DNA sequence: CGATAGTTTGATATCCTTCAAAACCTGTGG
DNA sequence: CCACAGGTTTTGAAGGATATCAAACTATCG
């Protein structure tokens, strides 16, 4: 059972033994939390970085009218806010969507790593840029696609990201978000989310049982939403 | 007439003379382009950084069905893709919305500056993080607000950003985007954009004449959309 | 003064929301 | 092992926001 961050970064650069052990040593303070727990809140000043090892988390904002909008999913191997120390305070919150195992990394440790291991620094940069690219793609998803296509798009993305850290064997993965969570992510109500899921199931594009989502034919689901994989920058070889 | 990037960064850190002249020296290759020109296209490999000096530009993607979605506005003083060299290729395009004056900065020059001037590096970091924060806020804007509020939100943001570089005197600024551009930004048709603008004018929340937008009472417009300024991180003092 | 890009208008169709209630799970304590 | 509690999913009916299509109008610029 490899470290998911090692696995993720390996899809971008070749890590040597020293790199791997440095990354693994980031995880000396590992904690288990229950679903719904906040990791950091809007207004807080970040002092640590979180690395998700198991479970899902999300970035979100709560609007004045009380509704919540989710702006990102953090999956195993995802590191949050590597560089956020520069800002005075968080403009959004981070919470767990499921029970989770999280490594808590002190800011100094993180900065040290970046300074001493240029190759890792580069790989972390890559991860940060991909996060931003995902944000842009989500914006397009919300702006230009109807609910049905939007859901399809999100599922394909989740599948690809989870597969990159070995968590989507057999064309399926554990869906650790509720329909309400998904709705808050895609800007639709949970009611409409539900009906949309039923439609996708009806078409045989997805299957689900006890919280596990199966995508029998990825290509078909990609076609629904005209999924373009380039924004995930998963294809090796760079500079 | 100060350099807009100097002006922008100054709202985050105090720059000394050397910093200022270093930033200014980035602009030794300044070009004028006509509206609609692409600066860089999806699939290209970035080799230079652009700094907008006058006019507006945008990041956008074109979907398979031919429609365009705008994911960011670049205003004077905005630098694009300071760190993008890490990625293999662009996952979106950059184009001018208006006639513009642009400084073209070679990658090496940019990297050198970051290496030699930590304070500037930090300030550029800040700018990058703010860009990302804007992206998140836009996502919320699209996901959770009706068209009317969305437009109000965008206008308040543009006003604040332009004011930060001295381009919004007298509660007004040049609106260098068409209604179709605005629609493509907010995920609504240009038809609906038009009707929404009429409503905002009708309520006296905005005024416009020969391409200049006036916001007689910012606070009122902010109230419409419950605008929370924190995501722009304009308030000084950090570490 | 004509050409072209941008704005405005009207009528109709559709997607999605809202509100409310019922049905379904899953874990917990008796 | 059953029963209950709380969260989650599912269903229905009706209303509202926004899209679509097509055409007219208005600027602006060479």
XYZ file of N, CA, C and O (backbone and C1' of nucleotides) in Angstrom, chain D:
210
model
P -30.261 -13.327 15.043
O -30.907 -12.380 16.175
C -32.075 -12.801 16.826
C -33.013 -11.626 16.987
C -33.377 -10.942 15.666
O -34.737 -10.523 15.768
C -32.369 -9.370 17.078
P -35.624 -10.040 14.503
O -36.537 -8.937 15.181
C -36.885 -9.056 16.556
C -37.100 -7.655 17.096
C -37.769 -6.709 16.108
O -38.877 -6.132 16.782
C -35.739 -5.751 16.909
P -39.695 -4.909 16.134
O -38.901 -3.685 16.751
C -38.865 -3.471 18.179
C -38.497 -2.028 18.405
C -39.263 -1.065 17.504
O -39.386 0.170 18.184
C -37.002 -0.974 16.915
P -40.285 1.349 17.587
O -39.662 2.627 18.349
C -38.469 2.500 19.108
C -37.355 3.316 18.489
C -37.788 4.577 17.736
O -37.218 5.663 18.436
C -36.084 3.417 16.571
P -37.503 7.205 18.029
O -36.103 7.612 17.395
C -34.893 7.364 18.119
C -33.755 8.052 17.374
C -34.165 9.381 16.745
O -33.079 10.289 16.905
C -33.508 7.849 15.047
P -33.208 11.799 16.334
O -32.232 11.721 15.073
C -30.919 11.173 15.225
C -30.265 11.151 13.859
C -30.531 12.440 13.070
O -29.307 12.895 12.499
C -31.314 10.560 11.847
P -29.303 14.179 11.567
O -28.774 13.580 10.180
C -27.664 12.687 10.177
C -27.759 11.822 8.937
C -27.751 12.630 7.638
O -26.772 12.056 6.792
C -29.569 11.120 7.655
P -26.324 12.764 5.441
O -27.118 11.998 4.286
C -26.941 10.600 4.138
C -28.023 10.067 3.245
C -28.168 10.782 1.894
O -27.673 9.878 0.914
C -30.260 10.193 2.850
P -27.747 10.213 -0.649
O -29.183 9.653 -1.070
C -29.429 8.261 -0.964
C -30.858 7.974 -1.337
C -31.239 8.376 -2.772
O -31.771 7.200 -3.371
C -32.864 9.128 -1.238
P -32.119 7.192 -4.929
O -33.653 7.566 -4.933
C -34.568 6.666 -4.329
C -35.956 7.278 -4.310
C -36.448 7.801 -5.665
O -37.491 6.916 -6.073
C -37.048 9.240 -3.867
P -38.154 7.030 -7.503
O -39.373 8.025 -7.260
C -40.357 7.656 -6.313
C -41.411 8.751 -6.191
C -41.740 9.468 -7.490
O -43.031 9.037 -7.912
C -41.563 10.978 -5.645
P -43.928 9.606 -9.034
O -44.513 10.999 -8.497
C -45.455 10.987 -7.439
C -46.114 12.340 -7.315
C -46.452 12.999 -8.659
O -47.799 13.453 -8.597
C -45.130 14.474 -7.335
P -48.569 14.092 -9.822
O -48.605 15.630 -9.423
C -48.969 16.008 -8.086
C -48.912 17.520 -7.994
C -49.347 18.225 -9.276
O -50.075 19.383 -8.906
C -47.124 18.837 -8.765
P -50.614 20.428 -10.039
O -49.650 21.674 -9.865
C -49.490 22.258 -8.568
C -48.531 23.401 -8.668
C -48.821 24.334 -9.858
O -48.607 25.667 -9.427
C -46.622 23.536 -10.005
P -48.837 26.895 -10.453
O -47.507 27.741 -10.220
C -46.872 27.758 -8.921
C -45.492 28.325 -9.096
C -45.420 29.527 -10.031
O -44.581 30.504 -9.438
C -44.014 27.796 -10.853
P -44.317 31.899 -10.169
O -42.775 31.762 -10.505
C -41.864 31.196 -9.558
C -40.496 31.139 -10.178
C -40.152 32.378 -10.994
O -38.799 32.670 -10.733
C -40.040 30.473 -12.382
P -38.214 34.056 -11.215
O -36.938 33.497 -11.986
C -36.115 32.529 -11.363
C -35.214 31.935 -12.407
C -34.468 32.972 -13.241
O -33.135 32.527 -13.338
C -35.738 31.548 -14.651
P -32.020 33.436 -13.967
O -31.940 32.867 -15.458
C -31.514 31.524 -15.646
C -31.788 31.091 -17.060
C -31.177 32.003 -18.130
O -30.144 31.259 -18.757
C -33.379 31.279 -18.703
P -29.608 31.550 -20.224
O -30.517 30.622 -21.147
C -30.391 29.224 -21.018
C -31.037 28.509 -22.185
C -30.460 28.865 -23.552
O -30.321 27.676 -24.326
C -32.774 29.419 -23.483
P -29.591 27.719 -25.733
O -30.754 27.868 -26.808
C -31.943 27.121 -26.665
C -32.920 27.529 -27.754
C -32.257 28.010 -29.047
O -32.827 27.274 -30.124
C -33.884 29.575 -28.311
P -32.140 27.171 -31.575
O -33.044 28.175 -32.413
C -34.459 28.095 -32.259
C -35.107 29.274 -32.953
C -34.305 29.842 -34.125
O -35.200 29.975 -35.214
C -34.894 31.567 -32.639
P -34.657 30.198 -36.707
O -35.438 31.525 -37.084
C -36.615 31.901 -36.373
C -36.779 33.396 -36.473
C -35.986 34.041 -37.607
O -36.804 35.015 -38.225
C -35.506 35.136 -35.613
P -36.472 35.630 -39.657
O -36.873 37.150 -39.431
C -37.920 37.472 -38.514
C -37.583 38.788 -37.850
C -36.980 39.827 -38.808
O -37.780 40.995 -38.777
C -35.769 39.715 -36.777
P -37.593 42.164 -39.787
O -37.324 43.388 -38.790
C -38.196 43.581 -37.675
C -37.502 44.501 -36.695
C -36.975 45.788 -37.342
O -37.254 46.853 -36.472
C -35.241 44.688 -36.199
P -37.336 48.331 -37.033
O -36.304 49.064 -36.077
C -36.289 48.720 -34.676
C -34.870 48.852 -34.190
C -34.181 50.151 -34.620
O -34.073 50.971 -33.471
C -32.720 48.267 -34.624
P -33.535 52.499 -33.633
O -31.978 52.340 -33.336
C -31.572 51.658 -32.158
C -30.070 51.647 -32.087
C -29.420 52.950 -32.541
O -28.444 53.210 -31.571
C -28.420 51.140 -33.619
P -27.968 54.643 -31.223
O -26.516 54.263 -30.734
C -25.566 54.536 -31.671
C -24.499 53.510 -31.668
C -23.261 54.247 -32.098
O -22.282 54.047 -31.112
C -23.756 52.389 -33.550
P -21.094 55.115 -31.035
O -20.004 54.482 -32.032
C -19.926 53.050 -32.113
C -19.041 52.677 -33.288
C -18.107 53.797 -33.714
O -16.843 53.229 -33.962
C -19.368 53.050 -35.556
P -15.545 54.138 -34.003
O -14.683 53.424 -35.132
C -15.086 52.142 -35.655
C -14.854 52.119 -37.152
C -13.886 53.203 -37.644
O -13.008 52.631 -38.592
C -15.904 53.316 -38.836
P -11.670 53.354 -38.981
O -11.566 53.108 -40.555
C -11.632 51.777 -41.075
C -12.285 51.809 -42.427
C -11.512 52.628 -43.465
O -11.508 51.945 -44.711
C -13.712 53.462 -43.266
